């Protein structure tokens, strides 16, 4: 009832509700975007022009009582947000510090293959939930470890608990604040880093992952969304895992691309997809069919998008692949963390993406 009443009030104030996410709203002044609003349960976050504040927010205040109103630096749904002259900083430093390691009995700590007991399962579920919130909001660098830990809840071992504790320790010792720099959207493009790891999960399934940035031609960037999870398809090869991971990444980017176009009322930005799988890159850029008939459909879909100029697919070395740490344990997280904390592609990465 709360949302319906809020929505109806906003519609009366000439606010436009997104066709793709009804928790997101826009307000236009003489055809130009002048205000935006996001709704989470009964929390609102908004930004806009003086006219937006007077007409829309002022109109809301006449009907609803806003218990607390803060700006510039505040906490929103567990995220610490700070607005600066150069952009916006988002972190969960306090929340991450509150995540406790799992207690392992001294008599069991050296028995790595021993199944976890009910008490340990309960602790694991709690920590996994906390890690999941952090990894999906501000810490893509621990997304793979979180996914792996979640899959260990039912059949985990002492070794899995140690890995989870290692992840918690990593969080505490390596704080990260995301930096969203101001971008010139008229020349910005979406850059998608996607990766897969074939058969590396405990049930021999494959892991897929991607991270999508909006990047200006000066190299300034903003992370838009990311994902690390088990590929739902049965993969018979590295090429299969990489293909399905790219399909998922491209479809997600297509949604984000459409949403941005709806908000800003301009043409969809270009899309550049980066993969470190040379065989996938080559398969997309040739008319020759792959031997695996099950892969011909997804590769044909990717090839069609390239041929229709809907996206560009480029090869990148594993060393510079920012999504590498989203699909496997032990992959370096520093390259991704450096980009996230600086809001900038370094010169080498910029040249690889924009000047291959």
C-alpha positions as a printed NumPy array, in Angstrom:
array([[  0.   ,   0.   ,   0.   ],
       [  2.861,   2.382,   0.842],
       [  4.472,   2.007,  -2.568],
       [  1.161,   2.338,  -4.428],
       [  0.324,   5.563,  -2.607],
       [  3.84 ,   6.89 ,  -3.183],
       [  3.731,   5.92 ,  -6.861],
       [  0.342,   7.561,  -7.425],
       [  1.537,  10.752,  -5.727],
       [  4.681,  10.865,  -7.858],
       [  2.664,  10.32 , -11.028],
       [  0.506,  13.277, -10.089],
       [  3.718,  15.297,  -9.784],
       [  4.621,  14.332, -13.38 ],
       [  7.33 ,  11.873, -12.354],
       [  8.045,   9.104, -14.88 ],
       [  8.451,   5.548, -13.581],
       [ 11.032,   3.387, -15.336],
       [  9.619,   0.707, -17.609],
       [ 12.341,  -1.682, -16.468],
       [ 12.51 ,  -1.02 , -12.709],
       [  9.516,   0.411, -10.888],
       [ 11.664,   1.439,  -7.928],
       [ 13.403,   4.035, -10.115],
       [ 11.824,   7.323, -11.206],
       [ 12.762,  10.309, -13.358],
       [ 11.495,  13.881, -13.604],
       [ 11.977,  16.058, -16.674],
       [ 11.915,  19.828, -17.008],
       [ 11.273,  21.043, -20.571],
       [ 12.236,  17.609, -21.889],
       [ 15.566,  17.417, -20.039],
       [ 16.345,  15.169, -17.083],
       [ 16.143,  17.31 , -13.941],
       [ 15.65 ,  14.783, -11.14 ],
       [ 15.949,  11.103, -10.255],
       [ 14.715,   9.003,  -7.358],
       [ 15.326,   5.458,  -6.105],
       [ 13.012,   3.708,  -3.649],
       [ 13.947,   0.856,  -1.305],
       [ 11.062,  -0.158,   0.981],
       [ 10.39 ,   3.177,   2.762],
       [ 13.799,   4.754,   2.081],
       [ 14.137,   7.304,  -0.712],
       [ 17.303,   8.565,  -2.384],
       [ 16.998,  11.446,  -4.806],
       [ 18.959,  14.109,  -6.597],
       [ 18.039,  16.885,  -8.954],
       [ 17.674,  20.538,  -9.773],
       [ 16.21 ,  23.24 ,  -7.596],
       [ 12.951,  22.955,  -9.54 ],
       [ 12.853,  19.221,  -8.819],
       [ 13.341,  19.919,  -5.125],
       [ 10.598,  22.491,  -5.048],
       [  7.992,  20.776,  -7.176],
       [  8.533,  17.052,  -6.608],
       [ 10.176,  16.758,  -3.189],
       [  8.137,  19.677,  -1.939],
       [  4.99 ,  17.963,  -3.181],
       [  5.96 ,  14.737,  -1.4  ],
       [  6.55 ,  16.561,   1.865],
       [  3.046,  17.978,   1.722],
       [  1.592,  14.463,   1.718],
       [  4.18 ,  12.353,   3.572],
       [  6.236,  13.007,   6.68 ],
       [  9.94 ,  12.463,   6.007],
       [ 11.371,  11.383,   9.358],
       [ 15.016,  12.025,   8.466],
       [ 16.602,  13.91 ,   5.597],
       [ 20.364,  13.993,   5.011],
       [ 22.617,  15.025,   2.156],
       [ 26.25 ,  15.006,   0.945],
       [ 27.36 ,  12.256,   3.375],
       [ 24.982,   9.606,   4.704],
       [ 24.161,   5.904,   5.066],
       [ 21.573,   4.388,   2.718],
       [ 20.446,   0.744,   2.946],
       [ 23.735,  -0.195,   4.6  ],
       [ 25.932,   1.747,   2.17 ],
       [ 28.075,   4.7  ,   3.205],
       [ 27.674,   7.39 ,   0.536],
       [ 29.713,  10.575,   0.26 ],
       [ 29.414,  13.25 ,  -2.411],
       [ 32.548,  15.204,  -3.343],
       [ 33.488,  17.751,  -6.006],
       [ 34.975,  15.025,  -8.221],
       [ 32.298,  12.368,  -7.81 ],
       [ 30.638,  10.002,  -5.368],
       [ 32.279,   7.562,  -2.938],
       [ 30.47 ,   4.393,  -1.837],
       [ 31.709,   1.89 ,   0.746],
       [ 30.715,  -0.572,   3.478],
       [ 33.787,  -0.273,   5.658],
       [ 31.917,  -0.348,   8.968],
       [ 29.713,  -3.241,   7.909],
       [ 32.68 ,  -5.298,   6.687],
       [ 34.489,  -4.775,  10.002],
       [ 31.525,  -6.325,  11.846],
       [ 31.755,  -9.656,   9.992],
       [ 33.235, -12.204,  12.385],
       [ 35.251, -15.284,  11.496],
       [ 33.817, -18.745,  12.084],
       [ 34.965, -20.446,  15.254],
       [ 36.525, -23.861,  14.623],
       [ 37.086, -26.218,  17.55 ],
       [ 40.758, -26.873,  18.253],
       [ 40.2  , -30.63 ,  18.03 ],
       [ 38.861, -30.238,  14.459],
       [ 40.914, -27.395,  13.065],
       [ 43.585, -29.604,  11.446],
       [ 41.131, -32.087,   9.889],
       [ 40.525, -30.327,   6.575],
       [ 38.372, -33.055,   5.001],
       [ 36.078, -33.407,   8.015],
       [ 32.439, -32.44 ,   7.256],
       [ 31.185, -29.409,   9.149],
       [ 28.733, -29.923,  12.007],
       [ 25.399, -28.172,  12.604],
       [ 26.903, -25.401,  14.721],
       [ 29.464, -24.651,  12.036],
       [ 26.759, -24.758,   9.356],
       [ 24.777, -22.155,  11.227],
       [ 27.821, -19.902,  11.517],
       [ 28.611, -20.471,   7.833],
       [ 25.087, -19.464,   6.778],
       [ 25.346, -16.256,   8.801],
       [ 28.737, -15.281,   7.417],
       [ 27.719, -16.21 ,   3.857],
       [ 24.722, -13.902,   4.126],
       [ 26.939, -11.05 ,   5.307],
       [ 29.523, -11.71 ,   2.59 ],
       [ 26.796, -11.877,  -0.042],
       [ 25.523,  -8.418,   0.9  ],
       [ 29.016,  -6.938,   0.759],
       [ 30.062,  -8.714,  -2.445],
       [ 26.949,  -7.644,  -4.374],
       [ 27.042,  -4.018,  -3.219],
       [ 30.66 ,  -2.812,  -3.033],
       [ 33.116,  -5.724,  -3.092],
       [ 33.203,  -7.622,  -6.391],
       [ 36.747,  -8.673,  -5.472],
       [ 35.306, -11.235,  -3.021],
       [ 32.337, -12.279,  -5.178],
       [ 33.843, -15.613,  -6.238],
       [ 34.866, -16.564,  -2.686],
       [ 31.345, -15.704,  -1.509],
       [ 29.738, -17.843,  -4.206],
       [ 32.053, -20.751,  -3.42 ],
       [ 31.31 , -20.445,   0.306],
       [ 27.542, -20.407,  -0.292],
       [ 27.806, -23.685,  -2.193],
       [ 29.614, -25.233,   0.805],
       [ 26.792, -24.765,   3.313],
       [ 25.215, -28.2  ,   2.766],
       [ 28.352, -30.302,   2.159],
       [ 31.163, -28.138,   3.489],
       [ 34.36 , -29.209,   5.179],
       [ 36.759, -27.672,   7.666],
       [ 38.855, -26.554,   4.696],
       [ 35.873, -24.549,   3.423],
       [ 35.496, -22.814,   6.791],
       [ 39.165, -21.843,   6.659],
       [ 38.645, -20.37 ,   3.182],
       [ 35.686, -18.325,   4.432],
       [ 37.736, -17.047,   7.366],
       [ 40.489, -16.137,   4.941],
       [ 37.967, -14.113,   2.926],
       [ 36.753, -12.279,   6.038],
       [ 40.37 , -11.506,   6.969],
       [ 41.003, -10.221,   3.437],
       [ 37.998,  -7.9  ,   3.717],
       [ 39.21 ,  -6.432,   6.977],
       [ 42.809,  -5.967,   5.863],
       [ 41.987,  -4.614,   2.39 ],
       [ 39.289,  -1.93 ,   2.674],
       [ 37.807,  -0.686,  -0.581],
       [ 35.815,   2.423,  -1.468],
       [ 34.187,   2.622,  -4.893],
       [ 34.756,   5.893,  -6.702],
       [ 32.157,   7.123,  -9.19 ],
       [ 33.692,   9.993, -11.15 ],
       [ 31.743,  12.572, -13.128],
       [ 31.46 ,  11.402, -16.746],
       [ 30.611,  13.065, -20.013],
       [ 27.823,  10.718, -21.072],
       [ 27.741,  11.898, -24.676],
       [ 31.022,  10.087, -25.4  ],
       [ 30.798,   7.267, -22.813],
       [ 30.699,   3.57 , -23.721],
       [ 29.947,   0.398, -21.826],
       [ 32.979,  -1.835, -21.312],
       [ 32.199,  -5.411, -20.296],
       [ 34.889,  -7.665, -18.832],
       [ 33.656, -11.273, -18.838],
       [ 35.375, -14.504, -17.896],
       [ 34.699, -18.151, -17.059],
       [ 36.49 , -20.999, -15.341],
       [ 35.694, -24.425, -16.745],
       [ 34.79 , -27.217, -14.311],
       [ 36.341, -25.554, -11.256],
       [ 33.44 , -25.987,  -8.813],
       [ 33.028, -28.915,  -6.397],
       [ 30.355, -30.543,  -8.615],
       [ 32.505, -29.952, -11.736],
       [ 30.265, -27.103, -12.835],
       [ 31.804, -23.977, -14.326],
       [ 31.9  , -20.483, -12.878],
       [ 31.064, -17.39 , -14.894],
       [ 31.611, -13.77 , -14.014],
       [ 31.521, -10.265, -15.437],
       [ 31.782,  -6.622, -14.463],
       [ 30.356,  -3.749, -16.507],
       [ 31.774,  -0.223, -16.499],
       [ 30.538,   2.992, -18.052],
       [ 33.71 ,   4.615, -19.378],
       [ 34.355,   8.034, -20.91 ],
       [ 36.925,   8.583, -23.644],
       [ 39.227,  10.131, -21.021],
       [ 39.384,   6.795, -19.173],
       [ 37.185,   7.861, -16.251],
       [ 34.909,   4.986, -15.294],
       [ 32.014,   3.977, -13.072],
       [ 31.208,   0.353, -12.151],
       [ 27.58 ,  -0.339, -13.074],
       [ 26.995,  -3.969, -12.138],
       [ 28.828,  -7.266, -11.692],
       [ 28.131, -10.948, -11.141],
       [ 29.885, -14.159, -10.157],
       [ 27.918, -17.387, -10.153],
       [ 27.726, -20.951, -11.392],
       [ 26.914, -21.211, -15.093],
       [ 23.496, -22.804, -15.343],
       [ 24.329, -24.706, -18.52 ],
       [ 26.328, -27.92 , -18.661],
       [ 29.642, -26.944, -20.244],
       [ 31.781, -29.504, -22.04 ],
       [ 34.767, -27.257, -22.697],
       [ 36.442, -23.971, -21.85 ],
       [ 34.979, -22.483, -25.035],
       [ 31.477, -23.474, -23.895],
       [ 31.928, -21.92 , -20.446],
       [ 33.338, -18.704, -21.901],
       [ 30.547, -18.507, -24.502],
       [ 27.702, -18.835, -21.998],
       [ 29.419, -16.415, -19.615],
       [ 29.638, -13.829, -22.387],
       [ 25.977, -14.349, -23.324],
       [ 24.952, -13.606, -19.721],
       [ 27.199, -10.542, -19.564],
       [ 25.981,  -9.148, -22.888],
       [ 22.309,  -9.631, -21.996],
       [ 22.837,  -7.837, -18.692],
       [ 24.62 ,  -5.002, -20.454],
       [ 21.791,  -4.754, -22.983],
       [ 19.333,  -4.175, -20.127],
       [ 21.558,  -1.535, -18.492],
       [ 22.145,   0.095, -21.868],
       [ 18.393,   0.307, -22.476],
       [ 17.746,   1.7  , -19.003],
       [ 20.342,   4.464, -19.447],
       [ 18.86 ,   5.335, -22.828],
       [ 15.415,   5.571, -21.235],
       [ 16.67 ,   7.851, -18.46 ],
       [ 18.766,  10.198, -20.577],
       [ 16.604,  10.082, -23.722],
       [ 19.519,   9.538, -26.07 ],
       [ 20.811,   6.719, -28.247],
       [ 22.235,   3.668, -26.543],
       [ 25.988,   3.945, -25.831],
       [ 28.308,   1.568, -27.678],
       [ 29.365,  -1.685, -26.036],
       [ 32.889,  -3.138, -25.957],
       [ 33.239,  -6.684, -24.617],
       [ 36.63 ,  -7.891, -23.385],
       [ 37.481, -11.608, -23.245],
       [ 40.751, -13.426, -22.58 ],
       [ 39.51 , -16.527, -24.427],
       [ 41.227, -16.37 , -27.825],
       [ 39.197, -19.248, -29.238],
       [ 35.922, -17.475, -28.413],
       [ 37.185, -14.19 , -29.841],
       [ 38.229, -15.932, -33.067],
       [ 34.985, -17.953, -33.325],
       [ 32.937, -14.756, -33.169],
       [ 35.016, -13.084, -35.878],
       [ 34.844, -15.885, -38.424],
       [ 32.09 , -17.511, -40.464],
       [ 33.47 , -20.986, -39.768],
       [ 31.253, -23.155, -37.54 ],
       [ 32.613, -24.547, -34.277],
       [ 32.737, -28.327, -33.955],
       [ 30.472, -28.418, -30.887],
       [ 26.964, -28.17 , -32.356],
       [ 25.58 , -27.135, -28.969],
       [ 27.716, -23.994, -29.126],
       [ 26.685, -22.88 , -32.583],
       [ 23.562, -21.089, -31.309],
       [ 25.201, -18.931, -28.584],
       [ 28.166, -18.098, -30.803],
       [ 25.79 , -17.24 , -33.659],
       [ 23.954, -14.87 , -31.298],
       [ 27.205, -13.166, -30.324],
       [ 28.388, -13.03 , -33.933],
       [ 25.095, -11.474, -35.031],
       [ 25.419,  -8.728, -32.436],
       [ 28.92 ,  -7.947, -33.688],
       [ 27.863,  -7.986, -37.351],
       [ 24.933,  -5.669, -36.54 ],
       [ 27.319,  -3.243, -34.799],
       [ 25.523,  -3.768, -31.49 ],
       [ 28.833,  -4.512, -29.775],
       [ 32.551,  -4.977, -30.329],
       [ 34.421,  -7.996, -28.966],
       [ 38.126,  -7.631, -28.213],
       [ 40.755,  -9.939, -26.771],
       [ 42.624,  -9.029, -23.601],
       [ 45.37 , -10.888, -21.786],
       [ 44.464, -12.72 , -18.581],
       [ 46.845, -10.408, -16.731],
       [ 44.667,  -7.395, -17.601],
       [ 41.31 ,  -9.204, -17.474],
       [ 39.469,  -7.447, -14.622],
       [ 36.895, -10.253, -14.36 ],
       [ 39.52 , -12.947, -13.755],
       [ 39.117, -12.785,  -9.963],
       [ 35.336, -13.208, -10.343],
       [ 35.697, -16.797, -11.537],
       [ 38.527, -18.473,  -9.675],
       [ 40.391, -18.615,  -6.385],
       [ 43.889, -17.206,  -6.268],
       [ 43.444, -14.787,  -9.166],
       [ 44.946, -11.348,  -8.394],
       [ 42.369,  -8.794,  -7.248],
       [ 44.672,  -5.759,  -7.363],
       [ 43.954,  -4.802, -11.012],
       [ 40.214,  -4.674, -10.351],
       [ 40.577,  -2.995,  -6.968],
       [ 42.833,  -0.29 ,  -8.435],
       [ 40.254,   0.614, -11.085],
       [ 37.365,   0.589,  -8.591],
       [ 39.146,   2.781,  -6.04 ],
       [ 40.524,   5.282,  -8.569],
       [ 37.557,   5.467, -10.926],
       [ 40.04 ,   5.434, -13.79 ],
       [ 41.49 ,   3.024, -16.369],
       [ 45.279,   3.195, -16.319],
       [ 47.074,   4.059, -19.578],
       [ 47.844,   0.443, -20.477],
       [ 44.272,  -0.762, -19.93 ],
       [ 42.877,   2.274, -21.747],
       [ 44.987,   1.51 , -24.838],
       [ 43.952,  -2.163, -24.816],
       [ 40.248,  -1.293, -24.659],
       [ 40.086,   1.74 , -26.93 ],
       [ 43.158,   1.434, -29.164],
       [ 43.69 ,  -2.283, -29.86 ]])
